[in-house]
Short mmCIF file of N, CA and C in Angstrom, two decimals:
data_model
loop_
_atom_site.label_atom_id
_atom_site.label_comp_id
_atom_site.label_asym_id
_atom_site.label_seq_id
_atom_site.Cartn_x
_atom_site.Cartn_y
_atom_site.Cartn_z
N UNK M 1 100.63 92.80 -42.14
CA UNK M 1 100.86 91.43 -42.56
C UNK M 1 102.24 91.01 -42.08
N UNK M 2 102.31 89.85 -41.47
CA UNK M 2 103.59 89.32 -41.01
C UNK M 2 104.41 88.87 -42.20
N UNK M 3 105.64 89.32 -42.24
CA UNK M 3 106.56 88.87 -43.27
C UNK M 3 107.64 88.06 -42.58
N UNK M 4 107.88 86.88 -43.08
CA UNK M 4 108.84 85.98 -42.46
C UNK M 4 109.96 85.70 -43.43
N UNK M 5 111.19 85.94 -43.02
CA UNK M 5 112.34 85.67 -43.88
C UNK M 5 112.59 84.16 -43.94
N UNK M 6 113.27 83.73 -45.00
CA UNK M 6 113.61 82.31 -45.11
C UNK M 6 114.50 81.87 -43.96
N UNK M 7 115.32 82.77 -43.47
CA UNK M 7 116.19 82.45 -42.33
C UNK M 7 115.35 82.13 -41.10
N UNK M 8 114.29 82.92 -40.86
CA UNK M 8 113.41 82.66 -39.72
C UNK M 8 112.63 81.36 -39.90
N UNK M 9 112.19 81.11 -41.13
CA UNK M 9 111.46 79.87 -41.40
C UNK M 9 112.38 78.68 -41.16
N UNK M 10 113.62 78.75 -41.63
CA UNK M 10 114.57 77.66 -41.44
C UNK M 10 114.82 77.42 -39.95
N UNK M 11 114.89 78.48 -39.17
CA UNK M 11 115.12 78.36 -37.73
C UNK M 11 113.94 77.69 -37.02
N UNK M 12 112.73 77.86 -37.56
CA UNK M 12 111.54 77.25 -36.95
C UNK M 12 111.36 75.78 -37.32
N UNK M 13 111.95 75.36 -38.42
CA UNK M 13 111.75 73.99 -38.91
C UNK M 13 112.28 72.95 -37.95
N UNK M 14 111.63 71.79 -37.93
CA UNK M 14 112.04 70.68 -37.06
C UNK M 14 113.48 70.28 -37.34
N UNK M 15 113.85 70.27 -38.60
CA UNK M 15 115.20 69.89 -39.02
C UNK M 15 115.39 70.31 -40.47
N UNK M 16 116.58 70.14 -40.99
CA UNK M 16 116.91 70.61 -42.35
C UNK M 16 116.01 69.97 -43.41
N UNK M 17 115.74 68.68 -43.28
CA UNK M 17 114.89 68.00 -44.27
C UNK M 17 113.47 68.57 -44.28
N UNK M 18 112.94 68.90 -43.11
CA UNK M 18 111.60 69.50 -43.04
C UNK M 18 111.60 70.84 -43.77
N UNK M 19 112.65 71.61 -43.58
CA UNK M 19 112.77 72.91 -44.26
C UNK M 19 112.84 72.71 -45.78
N UNK M 20 113.72 71.84 -46.23
CA UNK M 20 113.90 71.64 -47.68
C UNK M 20 112.64 71.08 -48.33
N UNK M 21 111.98 70.15 -47.68
CA UNK M 21 110.73 69.57 -48.24
C UNK M 21 109.62 70.61 -48.24
N UNK M 22 109.56 71.44 -47.21
CA UNK M 22 108.56 72.51 -47.17
C UNK M 22 108.75 73.51 -48.29
N UNK M 23 109.98 73.89 -48.54
CA UNK M 23 110.27 74.82 -49.65
C UNK M 23 109.87 74.18 -50.98
N UNK M 24 110.14 72.90 -51.11
CA UNK M 24 109.76 72.17 -52.33
C UNK M 24 108.24 72.15 -52.52
N UNK M 25 107.50 71.91 -51.44
CA UNK M 25 106.03 71.91 -51.52
C UNK M 25 105.52 73.30 -51.91
N UNK M 26 106.09 74.33 -51.33
CA UNK M 26 105.70 75.71 -51.67
C UNK M 26 105.97 75.99 -53.15
N UNK M 27 107.17 75.67 -53.60
CA UNK M 27 107.55 75.94 -54.99
C UNK M 27 106.70 75.15 -55.98
N UNK M 28 106.18 74.00 -55.56
CA UNK M 28 105.33 73.18 -56.42
C UNK M 28 103.88 73.66 -56.43
N UNK M 29 103.59 74.72 -55.69
CA UNK M 29 102.23 75.26 -55.68
C UNK M 29 101.25 74.44 -54.85
N UNK M 30 101.74 73.74 -53.84
CA UNK M 30 100.89 72.86 -53.04
C UNK M 30 100.17 73.56 -51.89
N UNK M 31 100.40 74.86 -51.71
CA UNK M 31 99.75 75.62 -50.64
C UNK M 31 98.54 76.34 -51.22
N UNK M 32 97.36 76.06 -50.66
CA UNK M 32 96.12 76.67 -51.15
C UNK M 32 95.29 77.17 -49.97
N UNK M 33 94.25 77.88 -50.29
CA UNK M 33 93.27 78.35 -49.29
C UNK M 33 93.91 79.14 -48.16
N UNK M 34 94.92 79.95 -48.48
CA UNK M 34 95.59 80.75 -47.46
C UNK M 34 94.67 81.87 -47.00
N UNK M 35 94.54 82.00 -45.70
CA UNK M 35 93.69 83.05 -45.11
C UNK M 35 94.45 83.74 -43.99
N UNK M 36 94.34 85.06 -43.96
CA UNK M 36 94.96 85.86 -42.90
C UNK M 36 93.87 86.64 -42.19
N UNK M 37 93.84 86.53 -40.88
CA UNK M 37 92.86 87.27 -40.09
C UNK M 37 93.52 87.79 -38.82
N UNK M 38 92.91 88.79 -38.24
CA UNK M 38 93.32 89.25 -36.91
C UNK M 38 92.44 88.52 -35.91
N UNK M 39 93.03 88.15 -34.79
CA UNK M 39 92.26 87.43 -33.78
C UNK M 39 92.44 88.11 -32.43
N UNK M 40 91.71 87.63 -31.45
CA UNK M 40 91.84 88.16 -30.09
C UNK M 40 93.19 87.80 -29.46
N UNK M 41 93.83 86.76 -29.96
CA UNK M 41 95.05 86.25 -29.35
C UNK M 41 96.32 86.62 -30.12
N UNK M 42 96.21 86.85 -31.43
CA UNK M 42 97.38 87.09 -32.27
C UNK M 42 97.15 88.32 -33.14
N UNK M 43 98.23 89.02 -33.42
CA UNK M 43 98.15 90.18 -34.31
C UNK M 43 97.73 89.72 -35.71
N UNK M 44 98.19 88.53 -36.09
CA UNK M 44 97.79 87.95 -37.36
C UNK M 44 97.75 86.44 -37.20
N UNK M 45 96.70 85.82 -37.73
CA UNK M 45 96.52 84.37 -37.67
C UNK M 45 96.38 83.88 -39.10
N UNK M 46 97.27 83.00 -39.54
CA UNK M 46 97.30 82.54 -40.92
C UNK M 46 96.98 81.05 -40.95
N UNK M 47 96.07 80.67 -41.84
CA UNK M 47 95.76 79.26 -42.05
C UNK M 47 95.91 78.94 -43.53
N UNK M 48 96.18 77.69 -43.83
CA UNK M 48 96.29 77.26 -45.23
C UNK M 48 96.12 75.75 -45.30
N UNK M 49 95.88 75.28 -46.50
CA UNK M 49 95.86 73.85 -46.78
C UNK M 49 97.10 73.52 -47.59
N UNK M 50 97.75 72.42 -47.26
CA UNK M 50 98.94 71.99 -47.99
C UNK M 50 98.70 70.56 -48.46
N UNK M 51 98.75 70.37 -49.77
CA UNK M 51 98.52 69.06 -50.36
C UNK M 51 99.85 68.39 -50.66
N UNK M 52 99.95 67.15 -50.24
CA UNK M 52 101.18 66.39 -50.47
C UNK M 52 100.79 65.04 -51.03
N UNK M 53 101.55 64.56 -51.97
CA UNK M 53 101.22 63.29 -52.58
C UNK M 53 99.97 63.46 -53.44
N UNK M 54 99.26 62.39 -53.66
CA UNK M 54 98.08 62.45 -54.50
C UNK M 54 96.92 63.19 -53.90
N UNK M 55 96.52 62.83 -52.70
CA UNK M 55 95.30 63.38 -52.16
C UNK M 55 95.39 63.82 -50.70
N UNK M 56 96.55 63.68 -50.07
CA UNK M 56 96.68 64.05 -48.66
C UNK M 56 96.76 65.56 -48.52
N UNK M 57 95.78 66.14 -47.84
CA UNK M 57 95.76 67.59 -47.59
C UNK M 57 95.77 67.83 -46.09
N UNK M 58 96.65 68.73 -45.68
CA UNK M 58 96.83 69.01 -44.26
C UNK M 58 96.49 70.47 -43.97
N UNK M 59 95.91 70.71 -42.80
CA UNK M 59 95.55 72.05 -42.35
C UNK M 59 96.69 72.58 -41.49
N UNK M 60 97.16 73.78 -41.82
CA UNK M 60 98.24 74.41 -41.07
C UNK M 60 97.76 75.74 -40.49
N UNK M 61 98.33 76.11 -39.34
CA UNK M 61 97.99 77.37 -38.69
C UNK M 61 99.25 77.97 -38.08
N UNK M 62 99.39 79.30 -38.20
CA UNK M 62 100.47 80.01 -37.53
C UNK M 62 99.88 81.30 -36.95
N UNK M 63 100.13 81.53 -35.66
CA UNK M 63 99.71 82.76 -35.01
C UNK M 63 100.93 83.64 -34.79
N UNK M 64 100.85 84.89 -35.27
CA UNK M 64 101.96 85.83 -35.18
C UNK M 64 101.69 86.89 -34.12
N UNK M 65 102.73 87.22 -33.36
CA UNK M 65 102.68 88.33 -32.41
C UNK M 65 102.79 89.64 -33.18
N UNK M 66 102.52 90.75 -32.53
CA UNK M 66 102.64 92.06 -33.16
C UNK M 66 104.06 92.31 -33.65
N UNK M 67 105.05 91.68 -33.02
CA UNK M 67 106.45 91.83 -33.41
C UNK M 67 106.78 91.07 -34.70
N UNK M 68 105.84 90.21 -35.16
CA UNK M 68 106.07 89.42 -36.36
C UNK M 68 106.62 88.04 -36.08
N UNK M 69 106.84 87.72 -34.82
CA UNK M 69 107.36 86.39 -34.46
C UNK M 69 106.22 85.38 -34.38
N UNK M 70 106.49 84.17 -34.85
CA UNK M 70 105.50 83.10 -34.77
C UNK M 70 105.39 82.61 -33.33
N UNK M 71 104.17 82.66 -32.78
CA UNK M 71 103.94 82.22 -31.40
C UNK M 71 103.16 80.91 -31.31
N UNK M 72 102.43 80.57 -32.36
CA UNK M 72 101.61 79.36 -32.36
C UNK M 72 101.81 78.66 -33.69
N UNK M 73 102.09 77.36 -33.64
CA UNK M 73 102.21 76.53 -34.83
C UNK M 73 101.29 75.34 -34.67
N UNK M 74 100.66 74.93 -35.78
CA UNK M 74 99.82 73.73 -35.75
C UNK M 74 99.73 73.15 -37.15
N UNK M 75 99.77 71.82 -37.23
CA UNK M 75 99.48 71.09 -38.46
C UNK M 75 98.84 69.77 -38.04
N UNK M 76 97.87 69.32 -38.82
CA UNK M 76 97.19 68.07 -38.45
C UNK M 76 97.83 66.83 -39.06
N UNK M 77 99.06 66.96 -39.57
CA UNK M 77 99.77 65.78 -40.09
C UNK M 77 100.36 64.97 -38.93
N UNK M 78 100.76 63.78 -39.19
CA UNK M 78 101.35 62.93 -38.17
C UNK M 78 102.78 63.30 -37.81
N UNK M 79 103.40 64.18 -38.60
CA UNK M 79 104.79 64.57 -38.36
C UNK M 79 104.92 65.71 -37.36
N UNK M 80 103.86 66.51 -37.22
CA UNK M 80 103.94 67.68 -36.34
C UNK M 80 103.79 67.26 -34.89
N UNK M 81 104.71 67.72 -34.07
CA UNK M 81 104.65 67.51 -32.63
C UNK M 81 104.82 68.87 -31.96
N UNK M 82 103.85 69.29 -31.17
CA UNK M 82 103.89 70.59 -30.53
C UNK M 82 105.19 70.77 -29.74
N UNK M 83 105.83 71.92 -29.94
CA UNK M 83 107.05 72.24 -29.23
C UNK M 83 108.32 71.73 -29.90
N UNK M 84 108.18 70.98 -31.01
CA UNK M 84 109.35 70.42 -31.69
C UNK M 84 109.67 71.15 -32.99
N UNK M 85 109.02 72.26 -33.27
CA UNK M 85 109.30 73.01 -34.49
C UNK M 85 108.30 72.76 -35.59
N UNK M 86 108.49 73.46 -36.68
CA UNK M 86 107.56 73.42 -37.81
C UNK M 86 107.82 72.20 -38.69
N UNK M 87 106.77 71.47 -38.99
CA UNK M 87 106.87 70.38 -39.95
C UNK M 87 106.95 70.97 -41.36
N UNK M 88 107.14 70.13 -42.35
CA UNK M 88 107.29 70.61 -43.73
C UNK M 88 106.06 71.34 -44.25
N UNK M 89 104.88 71.00 -43.74
CA UNK M 89 103.65 71.66 -44.20
C UNK M 89 103.58 73.09 -43.68
N UNK M 90 103.99 73.30 -42.43
CA UNK M 90 104.03 74.66 -41.88
C UNK M 90 105.10 75.48 -42.59
N UNK M 91 106.24 74.86 -42.86
CA UNK M 91 107.30 75.56 -43.62
C UNK M 91 106.77 75.98 -44.98
N UNK M 92 106.04 75.10 -45.65
CA UNK M 92 105.50 75.42 -46.97
C UNK M 92 104.55 76.61 -46.92
N UNK M 93 103.73 76.66 -45.87
CA UNK M 93 102.79 77.77 -45.74
C UNK M 93 103.53 79.06 -45.55
#
């Protein structure tokens, strides 16, 4: 199982506000349906749902290399832009 330190999560975040909001979402229990699987492409592939606000739920994905480093990030929210770091929903996961 990939273990990620808060320091690594902070380094992946788009910016400080994304990190702080993600930690807040996690602490509020907004992360559900977490699944960890091994895939053909990643040593570990983690998916989860993150609920924000009343009813907005976003799907997040992180693919980890065997070294434990995150190699793939995805969220279906409007804030996530590939190559720009983790949005608050990915941070929360």
